[in-house]
Amino acid sequence: MENKAAVTVLAALAQETRLAIFRLLVPLGAQGMTVGRIGETLSLAPATLSFHLKELTHANLIVARQEGRYIHYSANYATMSELLGFMTENCCQMAGDAPPSPPACCG
Amino acid sequence: MENKAAVTVLAALAQETRLAIFRLLVPLGAQGMTVGRIGETLSLAPATLSFHLKELTHANLIVARQEGRYIHYSANYATMSELLGFMTENCCQMAGDAPPSPPACCG
DNA sequence: TCCATATTTCCATTTTACTTGAAATATTAG
DNA sequence: CTAATATTTCAAGTAAAATGGAAATATGGA
């Protein structure tokens, strides 16, 4: 993952409503949840919800799947994993330099 | 780390200039870098840089240390580590439910 | 003290993000 | 086809973030 892509993913998660949506979807696996039910659960106006779903989709953090007349959104674990990889990489690359002590995130 | 704190940290990193500042500081360990040199390195106007340093400081991602008439900023590994913990926790808590397959970020 | 330099604050401007009602689109059921 | 429901798009308003010039503050050196 590059810098720009990381900013996109971070920006998508850096918003209370979107983080709530993502966290709601994560435990549900590939089945996900319909737009309507997400809106009910989090008390969001349809247009507001649709806006945030588009943001998360654009960041590739969630994925849409049509089923009947409903659309299910589910978390995309791969992107989350890539972001974690990017951040860990940045956090730990300094170990090669001359740091006073290795950062905690490097285990 | 709670949801709200996570949003603050994510928002601090979800901006190209701030992510660049943070990534610049990470390999330097506790010594960090002066404001002036950060500004030179990234070609930032003093007011712009100061604004972003404040944002990163508020998120507790960087720390200031005065040395002579210079101020050195350095990365705060602890916050980075907490954020990674928060995200991993969220990413992997679903393993207890009924997911089709464990997400990649859970190893 | 007085000067020079480093950094921040203030302020105004511009840009970008968020919200929501209403209209449009899409899909299924009858 | 028509009606009903799910979701998105449009448009317009409000709020928040980002930028940078100029002034203010702080620190060390002469």
Tab-separated table of C-alpha atoms (C1' of nucleotides) in Angstrom:
chain	number	residue	atom	x	y	z
A	1	MET	CA	0.000	0.000	0.000
A	2	GLU	CA	1.291	3.472	-0.875
A	3	ASN	CA	1.092	6.673	1.044
A	4	LYS	CA	-1.868	8.056	-0.901
A	5	ALA	CA	-3.901	4.901	-0.609
A	6	ALA	CA	-3.171	4.821	3.112
A	7	VAL	CA	-4.466	8.373	3.499
A	8	THR	CA	-7.660	7.374	1.706
A	9	VAL	CA	-8.241	4.393	3.992
A	10	LEU	CA	-7.330	6.341	7.124
A	11	ALA	CA	-9.658	9.184	6.100
A	12	ALA	CA	-12.472	6.711	5.554
A	13	LEU	CA	-12.077	5.356	9.082
A	14	ALA	CA	-11.426	8.759	10.680
A	15	GLN	CA	-15.096	9.633	11.012
A	16	GLU	CA	-17.349	8.455	13.808
A	17	THR	CA	-20.245	7.337	11.642
A	18	ARG	CA	-18.046	5.493	9.184
A	19	LEU	CA	-16.008	3.833	11.903
A	20	ALA	CA	-19.305	2.745	13.480
A	21	ILE	CA	-20.511	1.312	10.170
A	22	PHE	CA	-17.269	-0.546	9.616
A	23	ARG	CA	-17.160	-1.927	13.130
A	24	LEU	CA	-20.777	-3.002	12.767
A	25	LEU	CA	-19.957	-4.960	9.627
A	26	VAL	CA	-16.702	-6.563	10.730
A	27	PRO	CA	-18.236	-9.257	12.978
A	28	LEU	CA	-20.795	-10.184	10.302
A	29	GLY	CA	-18.336	-11.609	7.813
A	30	ALA	CA	-19.225	-11.969	4.160
A	31	GLN	CA	-22.961	-11.977	4.788
A	32	GLY	CA	-22.850	-8.339	5.881
A	33	MET	CA	-26.015	-6.304	6.407
A	34	THR	CA	-28.538	-4.514	4.228
A	35	VAL	CA	-28.403	-0.740	3.872
A	36	GLY	CA	-31.792	-0.425	5.513
A	37	ARG	CA	-30.792	-2.393	8.562
A	38	ILE	CA	-27.533	-0.489	8.934
A	39	GLY	CA	-29.536	2.732	8.829
A	40	GLU	CA	-31.973	1.457	11.456
A	41	THR	CA	-29.202	0.217	13.709
A	42	LEU	CA	-27.240	3.456	13.630
A	43	SER	CA	-30.185	5.862	13.141
A	44	LEU	CA	-28.945	7.434	9.934
A	45	ALA	CA	-30.890	9.284	7.246
A	46	PRO	CA	-30.818	7.381	3.937
A	47	ALA	CA	-28.828	10.037	2.091
A	48	THR	CA	-26.315	10.341	4.919
A	49	LEU	CA	-25.841	6.598	5.054
A	50	SER	CA	-25.464	6.323	1.314
A	51	PHE	CA	-22.803	9.040	1.365
A	52	HIS	CA	-20.742	7.242	3.978
A	53	LEU	CA	-21.163	3.851	2.328
A	54	LYS	CA	-19.786	5.367	-0.846
A	55	GLU	CA	-16.785	6.735	1.026
A	56	LEU	CA	-16.043	3.381	2.619
A	57	THR	CA	-16.545	1.623	-0.711
A	58	HIS	CA	-14.222	4.059	-2.449
A	59	ALA	CA	-11.571	3.245	0.161
A	60	ASN	CA	-12.227	-0.423	-0.574
A	61	LEU	CA	-13.029	-1.060	3.080
A	62	ILE	CA	-16.477	-2.481	2.329
A	63	VAL	CA	-18.031	-4.342	-0.566
A	64	ALA	CA	-21.585	-4.368	-1.936
A	65	ARG	CA	-23.540	-7.443	-2.947
A	66	GLN	CA	-27.036	-7.343	-4.356
A	67	GLU	CA	-29.519	-9.891	-3.077
A	68	GLY	CA	-33.060	-9.590	-4.219
A	69	ARG	CA	-34.023	-5.980	-3.927
A	70	TYR	CA	-31.655	-5.470	-1.020
A	71	ILE	CA	-28.011	-4.539	-1.097
A	72	HIS	CA	-25.754	-6.094	1.506
A	73	TYR	CA	-22.520	-4.404	2.510
A	74	SER	CA	-19.738	-6.391	4.117
A	75	ALA	CA	-16.272	-5.591	5.467
A	76	ASN	CA	-13.280	-6.139	3.231
A	77	TYR	CA	-10.695	-7.712	5.511
A	78	ALA	CA	-7.937	-7.477	2.914
A	79	THR	CA	-7.860	-3.677	2.978
A	80	MET	CA	-7.847	-3.592	6.747
A	81	SER	CA	-4.989	-6.041	6.707
A	82	GLU	CA	-3.032	-3.972	4.192
A	83	LEU	CA	-3.464	-0.849	6.280
A	84	LEU	CA	-2.185	-2.646	9.353
A	85	GLY	CA	0.755	-3.854	7.304
A	86	PHE	CA	1.520	-0.356	6.093
A	87	MET	CA	1.408	1.084	9.571
A	88	THR	CA	3.467	-1.675	11.134
A	89	GLU	CA	6.038	-1.345	8.387
A	90	ASN	CA	6.364	2.375	9.030
A	91	CYS	CA	6.410	1.871	12.725
A	92	CYS	CA	9.151	-0.705	12.650
A	93	GLN	CA	11.401	0.374	9.793
A	94	MET	CA	13.148	2.675	12.237
A	95	ALA	CA	14.562	-0.338	14.039
A	96	GLY	CA	17.346	-0.355	11.476
A	97	ASP	CA	18.392	3.198	12.244
A	98	ALA	CA	19.629	4.410	15.591
A	99	PRO	CA	16.641	4.628	17.900
A	100	PRO	CA	17.050	4.784	21.650
A	101	SER	CA	14.755	1.775	22.067
A	102	PRO	CA	12.569	-0.288	19.774
A	103	PRO	CA	8.983	0.979	19.609
A	104	ALA	CA	6.344	-1.048	21.402
A	105	CYS	CA	4.461	-1.775	18.170
A	106	CYS	CA	7.364	-3.931	16.995
A	107	GLY	CA	6.619	-6.521	19.628
B	1	MET	CA	-8.226	3.023	23.358
B	2	GLU	CA	-11.842	4.003	22.840
B	3	ASN	CA	-13.714	4.742	19.695
B	4	LYS	CA	-13.473	8.510	20.006
B	5	ALA	CA	-9.743	8.517	20.694
B	6	ALA	CA	-9.237	6.223	17.725
B	7	VAL	CA	-11.092	8.660	15.464
B	8	THR	CA	-8.845	11.472	16.694
B	9	VAL	CA	-5.672	9.525	15.959
B	10	LEU	CA	-6.948	8.273	12.603
B	11	ALA	CA	-7.965	11.811	11.626
B	12	ALA	CA	-4.531	13.100	12.544
B	13	LEU	CA	-2.903	10.572	10.227
B	14	ALA	CA	-5.509	10.893	7.475
B	15	GLN	CA	-3.895	13.923	5.902
B	16	GLU	CA	-0.988	13.820	3.478
B	17	THR	CA	1.112	16.492	5.143
B	18	ARG	CA	0.614	15.098	8.628
B	19	LEU	CA	1.274	11.524	7.548
B	20	ALA	CA	4.462	12.795	5.889
B	21	ILE	CA	5.518	14.588	9.077
B	22	PHE	CA	4.850	11.525	11.184
B	23	ARG	CA	6.650	9.166	8.820
B	24	LEU	CA	9.566	11.567	8.734
B	25	LEU	CA	9.844	11.496	12.517
B	26	VAL	CA	9.352	7.770	13.093
B	27	PRO	CA	12.843	6.649	12.042
B	28	LEU	CA	14.488	9.385	14.116
B	29	GLY	CA	13.506	8.007	17.490
B	30	ALA	CA	13.471	10.218	20.554
B	31	GLN	CA	15.894	12.749	19.088
B	32	GLY	CA	13.308	13.853	16.529
B	33	MET	CA	13.780	16.941	14.384
B	34	THR	CA	13.437	20.697	14.802
B	35	VAL	CA	10.405	22.516	13.433
B	36	GLY	CA	12.595	24.470	11.056
B	37	ARG	CA	14.185	21.383	9.576
B	38	ILE	CA	10.837	19.637	9.210
B	39	GLY	CA	9.594	22.697	7.348
B	40	GLU	CA	12.633	22.738	5.071
B	41	THR	CA	12.415	19.021	4.399
B	42	LEU	CA	8.741	19.073	3.488
B	43	SER	CA	8.578	22.626	2.077
B	44	LEU	CA	5.888	23.909	4.400
B	45	ALA	CA	5.034	27.473	5.381
B	46	PRO	CA	5.668	28.097	9.103
B	47	ALA	CA	2.009	28.676	9.953
B	48	THR	CA	0.908	25.592	8.033
B	49	LEU	CA	3.512	23.434	9.722
B	50	SER	CA	2.656	24.757	13.153
B	51	PHE	CA	-1.006	23.987	12.547
B	52	HIS	CA	-0.292	20.390	11.618
B	53	LEU	CA	2.177	19.889	14.468
B	54	LYS	CA	-0.543	21.001	16.843
B	55	GLU	CA	-2.965	18.511	15.352
B	56	LEU	CA	-0.484	15.656	15.699
B	57	THR	CA	0.383	16.741	19.220
B	58	HIS	CA	-3.279	16.900	20.177
B	59	ALA	CA	-3.669	13.319	18.948
B	60	ASN	CA	-0.638	12.454	21.074
B	61	LEU	CA	1.168	11.091	18.052
B	62	ILE	CA	4.168	13.378	18.486
B	63	VAL	CA	5.862	15.030	21.429
B	64	ALA	CA	7.722	18.354	21.747
B	65	ARG	CA	11.023	18.860	23.518
B	66	GLN	CA	12.763	22.199	23.850
B	67	GLU	CA	16.493	22.308	23.283
B	68	GLY	CA	18.151	25.678	23.213
B	69	ARG	CA	16.037	27.930	21.117
B	70	TYR	CA	14.885	25.022	18.999
B	71	ILE	CA	11.934	22.734	19.520
B	72	HIS	CA	12.351	19.115	18.558
B	73	TYR	CA	9.344	16.989	17.724
B	74	SER	CA	9.536	13.216	17.929
B	75	ALA	CA	7.146	10.338	17.264
B	76	ASN	CA	5.224	8.866	20.175
B	77	TYR	CA	5.402	5.130	19.589
B	78	ALA	CA	2.952	4.350	22.377
B	79	THR	CA	0.020	6.009	20.607
B	80	MET	CA	0.850	4.288	17.349
B	81	SER	CA	0.974	1.016	19.208
B	82	GLU	CA	-2.383	1.637	20.870
B	83	LEU	CA	-3.988	2.440	17.550
B	84	LEU	CA	-2.651	-0.767	16.051
B	85	GLY	CA	-4.006	-2.632	19.063
B	86	PHE	CA	-7.416	-1.054	18.658
B	87	MET	CA	-7.608	-1.907	14.995
B	88	THR	CA	-6.374	-5.445	15.415
B	89	GLU	CA	-8.825	-6.016	18.216
B	90	ASN	CA	-11.709	-4.814	16.056
B	91	CYS	CA	-10.483	-6.753	13.115
B	92	CYS	CA	-10.181	-10.011	15.010
B	93	GLN	CA	-13.031	-9.913	17.504
B	94	MET	CA	-15.270	-11.299	14.797
B	95	ALA	CA	-13.442	-14.593	14.965
B	96	GLY	CA	-15.706	-15.486	17.885
B	97	ASP	CA	-18.896	-15.032	15.857
B	98	ALA	CA	-19.803	-16.980	12.782
B	99	PRO	CA	-17.624	-15.699	9.965
B	100	PRO	CA	-17.142	-17.663	6.765
B	101	SER	CA	-13.370	-17.478	7.206
B	102	PRO	CA	-10.967	-15.718	9.543
B	103	PRO	CA	-9.807	-12.333	8.264
B	104	ALA	CA	-6.258	-12.086	7.012
B	105	CYS	CA	-5.306	-9.536	9.664
B	106	CYS	CA	-5.690	-12.200	12.332
B	107	GLY	CA	-2.707	-14.069	11.022
C	1	DT	C1'	19.621	45.310	27.300
C	2	DC	C1'	19.127	44.727	22.445
C	3	DC	C1'	19.267	41.958	18.386
C	4	DA	C1'	18.588	37.880	15.674
C	5	DT	C1'	16.290	33.758	14.956
C	6	DA	C1'	12.720	30.017	15.966
C	7	DT	C1'	8.148	29.076	16.575
C	8	DT	C1'	3.441	30.101	17.357
C	9	DT	C1'	-0.819	32.767	17.129
C	10	DC	C1'	-4.099	35.609	14.756
C	11	DC	C1'	-6.922	36.412	10.962
C	12	DA	C1'	-8.997	36.037	6.608
C	13	DT	C1'	-9.651	33.164	2.757
C	14	DT	C1'	-10.382	29.032	0.333
C	15	DT	C1'	-11.389	24.398	0.155
C	16	DT	C1'	-13.318	20.220	1.595
C	17	DA	C1'	-16.515	17.388	4.453
C	18	DC	C1'	-21.010	16.449	6.320
C	19	DT	C1'	-26.108	16.526	6.441
C	20	DT	C1'	-30.654	16.095	4.682
C	21	DG	C1'	-35.092	16.767	1.950
C	22	DA	C1'	-36.711	15.748	-2.356
C	23	DA	C1'	-36.409	13.609	-6.692
C	24	DA	C1'	-34.645	9.869	-9.430
C	25	DT	C1'	-33.412	5.073	-10.205
C	26	DA	C1'	-33.763	0.142	-9.607
C	27	DT	C1'	-35.757	-4.069	-8.318
C	28	DT	C1'	-39.390	-7.249	-7.104
C	29	DA	C1'	-44.187	-8.528	-6.370
C	30	DG	C1'	-48.785	-8.684	-7.920
D	1	DC	C1'	-47.536	-3.007	-16.710
D	2	DT	C1'	-48.211	-0.908	-12.245
D	3	DA	C1'	-47.414	-0.392	-7.493
D	4	DA	C1'	-44.437	-0.697	-3.651
D	5	DT	C1'	-40.124	-0.586	-1.514
D	6	DA	C1'	-34.885	-0.095	-1.397
D	7	DT	C1'	-31.200	2.651	-2.462
D	8	DT	C1'	-28.811	6.365	-4.667
D	9	DT	C1'	-28.247	10.901	-6.663
D	10	DC	C1'	-29.036	15.815	-6.694
D	11	DA	C1'	-28.884	20.229	-4.765
D	12	DA	C1'	-28.321	23.449	-1.292
D	13	DG	C1'	-26.992	24.706	3.126
D	14	DT	C1'	-23.892	24.451	7.178
D	15	DA	C1'	-19.773	23.166	9.505
D	16	DA	C1'	-15.051	22.098	9.751
D	17	DA	C1'	-10.321	21.800	7.912
D	18	DA	C1'	-6.409	23.671	5.502
D	19	DT	C1'	-3.500	27.456	3.933
D	20	DG	C1'	-0.402	31.324	4.476
D	21	DG	C1'	0.825	36.391	5.386
D	22	DA	C1'	1.682	39.228	9.060
D	23	DA	C1'	2.184	40.093	13.813
D	24	DA	C1'	3.312	38.332	18.341
D	25	DT	C1'	6.036	35.582	21.530
D	26	DA	C1'	10.094	33.187	23.230
D	27	DT	C1'	14.787	32.045	23.564
D	28	DG	C1'	19.806	32.547	23.304
D	29	DG	C1'	23.816	35.300	22.033
D	30	DA	C1'	26.382	39.624	21.878
